[in-house]
């Protein structure tokens, strides 16, 4: 990561959209169609569960689980396909484009597993933080406020340190968590500045689009 430029990295996504706009439109169309298919599958699963359930309460609980799992896991899978297609476009330029660089391979499965592990870790960490903040609330509002800021700072720090896990997962064929932790050592503020600048640019674009639509 020598010679890393936060500003260049922040606008790289916009450069990809400018150069490969046809591919990006293909990913958008694929995502829309995939989520419509997921909605249909969730509807079928909920309807089947409702008919087979013994009571209305049981049907509601089972339907919520089936609908949530279908949309949750399916949504993660769809995003994995698109993200790996982006990695393939950027990191393997010699690979054949096929249909917008979309594939079903070990790369997608490995990234799917990585995201599930990171999501499970996030949920476990937030659960522990919630319990700690409730304990601090009983001490006083100031302690709870300081604890909340500390938790937010810790979440941002861990997110930045693990931000390269996805690209490493694709490029090296490894899970990527340990490698991302090593690669981002000493680069927190540069990566944080990149993320902050990219977020500001996205907010600016969102405001402009809102004004135009309004």
PDB file of N, CA, C and O in Angstrom, residues 106-135:
ATOM      1  N   UNK A 106     -16.015 -20.695  -7.036  1.00  0.00           N
ATOM      2  CA  UNK A 106     -15.513 -20.707  -5.667  1.00  0.00           C
ATOM      3  C   UNK A 106     -15.291 -19.297  -5.129  1.00  0.00           C
ATOM      4  O   UNK A 106     -15.389 -19.072  -3.917  1.00  0.00           O
ATOM      5  N   UNK A 107     -14.967 -18.362  -6.002  1.00  0.00           N
ATOM      6  CA  UNK A 107     -14.746 -16.991  -5.556  1.00  0.00           C
ATOM      7  C   UNK A 107     -15.998 -16.425  -4.892  1.00  0.00           C
ATOM      8  O   UNK A 107     -15.928 -15.811  -3.828  1.00  0.00           O
ATOM      9  N   UNK A 108     -17.144 -16.634  -5.536  1.00  0.00           N
ATOM     10  CA  UNK A 108     -18.406 -16.147  -4.964  1.00  0.00           C
ATOM     11  C   UNK A 108     -18.734 -16.863  -3.656  1.00  0.00           C
ATOM     12  O   UNK A 108     -19.164 -16.237  -2.682  1.00  0.00           O
ATOM     13  N   UNK A 109     -18.531 -18.184  -3.632  1.00  0.00           N
ATOM     14  CA  UNK A 109     -18.814 -18.934  -2.413  1.00  0.00           C
ATOM     15  C   UNK A 109     -17.916 -18.536  -1.261  1.00  0.00           C
ATOM     16  O   UNK A 109     -18.361 -18.431  -0.114  1.00  0.00           O
ATOM     17  N   UNK A 110     -16.639 -18.291  -1.554  1.00  0.00           N
ATOM     18  CA  UNK A 110     -15.700 -17.896  -0.496  1.00  0.00           C
ATOM     19  C   UNK A 110     -16.050 -16.514   0.063  1.00  0.00           C
ATOM     20  O   UNK A 110     -16.013 -16.288   1.276  1.00  0.00           O
ATOM     21  N   UNK A 111     -16.411 -15.579  -0.814  1.00  0.00           N
ATOM     22  CA  UNK A 111     -16.801 -14.254  -0.336  1.00  0.00           C
ATOM     23  C   UNK A 111     -18.108 -14.333   0.457  1.00  0.00           C
ATOM     24  O   UNK A 111     -18.271 -13.628   1.461  1.00  0.00           O
ATOM     25  N   UNK A 112     -19.037 -15.183   0.022  1.00  0.00           N
ATOM     26  CA  UNK A 112     -20.295 -15.367   0.754  1.00  0.00           C
ATOM     27  C   UNK A 112     -20.001 -15.849   2.178  1.00  0.00           C
ATOM     28  O   UNK A 112     -20.583 -15.350   3.155  1.00  0.00           O
ATOM     29  N   UNK A 113     -19.093 -16.821   2.311  1.00  0.00           N
ATOM     30  CA  UNK A 113     -18.723 -17.299   3.636  1.00  0.00           C
ATOM     31  C   UNK A 113     -18.067 -16.220   4.476  1.00  0.00           C
ATOM     32  O   UNK A 113     -18.337 -16.104   5.684  1.00  0.00           O
ATOM     33  N   UNK A 114     -17.197 -15.410   3.849  1.00  0.00           N
ATOM     34  CA  UNK A 114     -16.550 -14.315   4.568  1.00  0.00           C
ATOM     35  C   UNK A 114     -17.574 -13.332   5.099  1.00  0.00           C
ATOM     36  O   UNK A 114     -17.514 -12.915   6.268  1.00  0.00           O
ATOM     37  N   UNK A 115     -18.524 -12.959   4.267  1.00  0.00           N
ATOM     38  CA  UNK A 115     -19.536 -11.997   4.701  1.00  0.00           C
ATOM     39  C   UNK A 115     -20.412 -12.556   5.816  1.00  0.00           C
ATOM     40  O   UNK A 115     -20.791 -11.824   6.735  1.00  0.00           O
ATOM     41  N   UNK A 116     -20.726 -13.856   5.764  1.00  0.00           N
ATOM     42  CA  UNK A 116     -21.520 -14.450   6.836  1.00  0.00           C
ATOM     43  C   UNK A 116     -20.753 -14.427   8.156  1.00  0.00           C
ATOM     44  O   UNK A 116     -21.327 -14.134   9.218  1.00  0.00           O
ATOM     45  N   UNK A 117     -19.459 -14.734   8.098  1.00  0.00           N
ATOM     46  CA  UNK A 117     -18.643 -14.704   9.314  1.00  0.00           C
ATOM     47  C   UNK A 117     -18.564 -13.284   9.863  1.00  0.00           C
ATOM     48  O   UNK A 117     -18.701 -13.057  11.076  1.00  0.00           O
ATOM     49  N   UNK A 118     -18.357 -12.302   9.002  1.00  0.00           N
ATOM     50  CA  UNK A 118     -18.279 -10.918   9.452  1.00  0.00           C
ATOM     51  C   UNK A 118     -19.618 -10.442  10.013  1.00  0.00           C
ATOM     52  O   UNK A 118     -19.653  -9.708  11.012  1.00  0.00           O
ATOM     53  N   UNK A 119     -20.721 -10.867   9.398  1.00  0.00           N
ATOM     54  CA  UNK A 119     -22.038 -10.493   9.896  1.00  0.00           C
ATOM     55  C   UNK A 119     -22.296 -11.113  11.261  1.00  0.00           C
ATOM     56  O   UNK A 119     -22.823 -10.443  12.169  1.00  0.00           O
ATOM     57  N   UNK A 120     -21.918 -12.388  11.427  1.00  0.00           N
ATOM     58  CA  UNK A 120     -22.083 -13.041  12.728  1.00  0.00           C
ATOM     59  C   UNK A 120     -21.241 -12.348  13.794  1.00  0.00           C
ATOM     60  O   UNK A 120     -21.689 -12.134  14.931  1.00  0.00           O
ATOM     61  N   UNK A 121     -20.003 -11.973  13.439  1.00  0.00           N
ATOM     62  CA  UNK A 121     -19.159 -11.251  14.387  1.00  0.00           C
ATOM     63  C   UNK A 121     -19.733  -9.894  14.750  1.00  0.00           C
ATOM     64  O   UNK A 121     -19.678  -9.472  15.908  1.00  0.00           O
ATOM     65  N   UNK A 122     -20.311  -9.203  13.759  1.00  0.00           N
ATOM     66  CA  UNK A 122     -20.927  -7.902  14.016  1.00  0.00           C
ATOM     67  C   UNK A 122     -22.109  -8.041  14.970  1.00  0.00           C
ATOM     68  O   UNK A 122     -22.248  -7.262  15.926  1.00  0.00           O
ATOM     69  N   UNK A 123     -22.957  -9.030  14.724  1.00  0.00           N
ATOM     70  CA  UNK A 123     -24.121  -9.225  15.592  1.00  0.00           C
ATOM     71  C   UNK A 123     -23.692  -9.581  17.009  1.00  0.00           C
ATOM     72  O   UNK A 123     -24.266  -9.083  17.990  1.00  0.00           O
ATOM     73  N   UNK A 124     -22.678 -10.450  17.137  1.00  0.00           N
ATOM     74  CA  UNK A 124     -22.193 -10.820  18.466  1.00  0.00           C
ATOM     75  C   UNK A 124     -21.596  -9.609  19.182  1.00  0.00           C
ATOM     76  O   UNK A 124     -21.840  -9.383  20.376  1.00  0.00           O
ATOM     77  N   UNK A 125     -20.811  -8.818  18.452  1.00  0.00           N
ATOM     78  CA  UNK A 125     -20.217  -7.630  19.060  1.00  0.00           C
ATOM     79  C   UNK A 125     -21.253  -6.602  19.472  1.00  0.00           C
ATOM     80  O   UNK A 125     -21.159  -6.015  20.558  1.00  0.00           O
ATOM     81  N   UNK A 126     -22.266  -6.383  18.621  1.00  0.00           N
ATOM     82  CA  UNK A 126     -23.313  -5.413  18.972  1.00  0.00           C
ATOM     83  C   UNK A 126     -24.145  -5.893  20.158  1.00  0.00           C
ATOM     84  O   UNK A 126     -24.575  -5.086  20.986  1.00  0.00           O
ATOM     85  N   UNK A 127     -24.370  -7.200  20.232  1.00  0.00           N
ATOM     86  CA  UNK A 127     -25.103  -7.738  21.384  1.00  0.00           C
ATOM     87  C   UNK A 127     -24.338  -7.504  22.681  1.00  0.00           C
ATOM     88  O   UNK A 127     -24.903  -7.075  23.697  1.00  0.00           O
ATOM     89  N   UNK A 128     -23.027  -7.768  22.646  1.00  0.00           N
ATOM     90  CA  UNK A 128     -22.198  -7.534  23.832  1.00  0.00           C
ATOM     91  C   UNK A 128     -22.148  -6.047  24.177  1.00  0.00           C
ATOM     92  O   UNK A 128     -22.216  -5.661  25.353  1.00  0.00           O
ATOM     93  N   UNK A 129     -22.036  -5.192  23.150  1.00  0.00           N
ATOM     94  CA  UNK A 129     -21.992  -3.751  23.395  1.00  0.00           C
ATOM     95  C   UNK A 129     -23.305  -3.245  23.974  1.00  0.00           C
ATOM     96  O   UNK A 129     -23.314  -2.373  24.854  1.00  0.00           O
ATOM     97  N   UNK A 130     -24.418  -3.809  23.503  1.00  0.00           N
ATOM     98  CA  UNK A 130     -25.730  -3.398  24.030  1.00  0.00           C
ATOM     99  C   UNK A 130     -25.841  -3.731  25.515  1.00  0.00           C
ATOM    100  O   UNK A 130     -26.328  -2.917  26.319  1.00  0.00           O
ATOM    101  N   UNK A 131     -25.378  -4.926  25.897  1.00  0.00           N
ATOM    102  CA  UNK A 131     -25.404  -5.297  27.309  1.00  0.00           C
ATOM    103  C   UNK A 131     -24.522  -4.382  28.145  1.00  0.00           C
ATOM    104  O   UNK A 131     -24.909  -3.975  29.253  1.00  0.00           O
ATOM    105  N   UNK A 132     -23.336  -4.038  27.619  1.00  0.00           N
ATOM    106  CA  UNK A 132     -22.440  -3.151  28.358  1.00  0.00           C
ATOM    107  C   UNK A 132     -23.036  -1.750  28.489  1.00  0.00           C
ATOM    108  O   UNK A 132     -22.932  -1.119  29.551  1.00  0.00           O
ATOM    109  N   UNK A 133     -23.678  -1.254  27.433  1.00  0.00           N
ATOM    110  CA  UNK A 133     -24.270   0.087  27.487  1.00  0.00           C
ATOM    111  C   UNK A 133     -25.449   0.137  28.443  1.00  0.00           C
ATOM    112  O   UNK A 133     -25.675   1.152  29.121  1.00  0.00           O
ATOM    113  N   UNK A 134     -26.210  -0.935  28.516  1.00  0.00           N
ATOM    114  CA  UNK A 134     -27.311  -0.974  29.494  1.00  0.00           C
ATOM    115  C   UNK A 134     -26.771  -0.918  30.911  1.00  0.00           C
ATOM    116  O   UNK A 134     -27.364  -0.266  31.784  1.00  0.00           O
ATOM    117  N   UNK A 135     -25.655  -1.601  31.153  1.00  0.00           N
ATOM    118  CA  UNK A 135     -25.046  -1.540  32.476  1.00  0.00           C
ATOM    119  C   UNK A 135     -24.547  -0.126  32.786  1.00  0.00           C
ATOM    120  O   UNK A 135     -24.677   0.366  33.913  1.00  0.00           O
TER     121      UNK A 135
END
